[in-house]
């Protein structure tokens, strides 16, 4: 099995299946197809498949032309037909791992993908899970599902875990050139999985000895970010009380060439990873009777930032003898971070909700997000942003620091600006700007 798979990978005759064509799966499918592997992209969402069949990208970092090129080369087949798994040899699972309403891991997508694969999985195949999840998922959850139809792991198929590393909007590091951690259940599985990623990617491939280590290292990466963002958010609240400019503090700390990485305050944590992944770790830790106090503390701070922003807005308006109730407020930015259109878990959504419950007249403008859905309601943004519009608002709150916005025009025409991202750092006249 091993030699046969290694040969097929080397000759690029191994047939690949990418399960889940989101911001992780689609770029990976494109890399496989670009390298000449016959790549089937499988997703349960037919709208995605139809969009791909017409070479229309729904992922910010993927261009239509990239999809068109691999469709023309006939190396990419988007489909909802999971029975195609029977003809595939290497299957990569890139499905979401959200939380349920009680902030517990929701692994139903992994289970569903596992069951679909198990039904059609052929012998002499490889399955790799890429979705960020708790240590033990690959061995304790996915392996039994794949063996449920009688096949035996290591004998009939190889199984491993290789965490995705996608930083939406990052132009420097992409799926192709970001170092990749790989693991397998058994030495042969690890050898085959390493060889696959070496063939597809153009980056360092780092082997670890068990899937649990690979699952844990990914959670370390994201928990590290969560906790450090929590730290700087907490310090920001303290600095405001002490009338110290935290942004200047950070710039000064950054002059230390070793042992310090700058993180920046903001309205809170958005995205599908940083705000959610650490809960996978704290949930699993409870099995060991272990309380992940650092994670819980940073979550409290980060999850409170939207409230804190609203309290700062209230104070700022009060200073000008205005109340939330009778103020017109414009939020600049709905995406969870700059230069992307993704607004999942965006703190700007929470801020909008808070302000609306205070009966504020609040609008938003985001060049990347024309409208968004939240709790069954759809919110439309302004379609343009000009001087006249800006002058109508009692307060403009910068919630996302998109690079395309003209911050000096905004400063000149807005009455008052509350900048939660220091997006106006290069603007000269700051007399009507208050920083987080
Ligand atoms: N944020 C801050 N302050 C900071 C950095 C980020 O408030 O100093 C906020 C952002 O505005 C955003 C949230 O945190 O709302 C998450 O931003 P992020 O860039 O850390 O996270 P993602 O989810 O866009 O992408 C991350 C990857 N980002 C980076 O490493 C820079 C990486 O952690 C993972 O590869 C990826 O999630 C993933 O898929 O796990």
CSV table of C-alpha atoms and ligand atoms in Angstrom, one decimal, residues 23 132 164-168 218 222 225 229 263-266 268-274 277 336-337 421, ligand 1:
chain,number,residue,atom,x,y,z
A,23,UNK,CA,-11.4,29.3,2.6
A,132,UNK,CA,-8.7,22.8,13.7
A,164,UNK,CA,-4.7,24.2,8.1
A,165,UNK,CA,-2.8,27.5,8.2
A,166,UNK,CA,-4.7,30.1,6.3
A,167,UNK,CA,-4.5,33.8,7.1
A,168,UNK,CA,-7.3,35.4,5.1
A,218,UNK,CA,-2.5,24.3,16.0
A,222,UNK,CA,-4.4,30.2,17.9
A,225,UNK,CA,-3.0,34.8,19.6
A,229,UNK,CA,-4.9,40.0,22.1
A,263,UNK,CA,-0.5,42.7,19.3
A,264,UNK,CA,-3.1,45.5,19.0
A,265,UNK,CA,-6.3,46.4,20.8
A,266,UNK,CA,-9.5,46.3,18.9
A,268,UNK,CA,-12.8,42.2,20.0
A,269,UNK,CA,-12.1,38.9,18.2
A,270,UNK,CA,-13.7,38.0,14.9
A,271,UNK,CA,-13.2,35.2,12.5
A,272,UNK,CA,-13.8,31.5,12.5
A,273,UNK,CA,-10.7,30.5,14.5
A,274,UNK,CA,-9.2,32.8,17.1
A,277,UNK,CA,-10.5,27.4,18.8
A,336,UNK,CA,-13.7,41.0,11.3
A,337,UNK,CA,-10.4,42.4,10.1
A,421,UNK,CA,-8.0,50.4,15.3
B,1,LIG,N1,-6.9,41.0,16.2
B,1,LIG,C1,-6.7,41.9,17.2
B,1,LIG,N2,-5.4,42.3,17.5
B,1,LIG,C2,-4.3,41.8,16.9
B,1,LIG,C3,-4.5,40.7,15.9
B,1,LIG,C4,-5.8,40.4,15.6
B,1,LIG,O1,-7.7,42.5,17.7
B,1,LIG,O2,-3.2,42.2,17.2
B,1,LIG,C5,-8.2,40.5,15.9
B,1,LIG,C6,-8.6,40.7,14.4
B,1,LIG,O3,-9.1,42.0,14.2
B,1,LIG,C7,-9.6,39.6,14.2
B,1,LIG,C8,-9.2,38.5,15.2
B,1,LIG,O4,-8.3,39.1,16.1
B,1,LIG,O5,-10.9,40.1,14.5
B,1,LIG,C9,-8.5,37.4,14.5
B,1,LIG,O6,-7.5,37.9,13.6
B,1,LIG,P1,-6.3,36.9,13.1
B,1,LIG,O7,-5.6,37.5,12.0
B,1,LIG,O8,-5.5,36.6,14.3
B,1,LIG,O9,-7.1,35.6,12.8
B,1,LIG,P2,-7.7,35.0,11.4
B,1,LIG,O10,-8.8,34.1,11.9
B,1,LIG,O11,-8.0,35.9,10.4
B,1,LIG,O12,-6.5,34.1,10.9
B,1,LIG,C10,-5.8,33.4,11.8
B,1,LIG,C11,-4.4,33.3,11.2
B,1,LIG,N3,-3.9,34.7,11.5
B,1,LIG,C12,-2.6,35.0,11.7
B,1,LIG,O13,-1.8,34.1,12.1
B,1,LIG,C13,-2.2,36.4,11.6
B,1,LIG,C14,-3.8,32.2,11.9
B,1,LIG,O14,-3.9,32.5,13.3
B,1,LIG,C15,-4.5,30.9,11.5
B,1,LIG,O15,-3.8,30.3,10.5
B,1,LIG,C16,-5.9,31.1,11.1
B,1,LIG,O16,-6.5,32.1,11.8
B,1,LIG,C17,-6.7,29.8,11.2
B,1,LIG,O17,-7.3,29.4,10.3
B,1,LIG,O18,-6.5,29.2,12.3
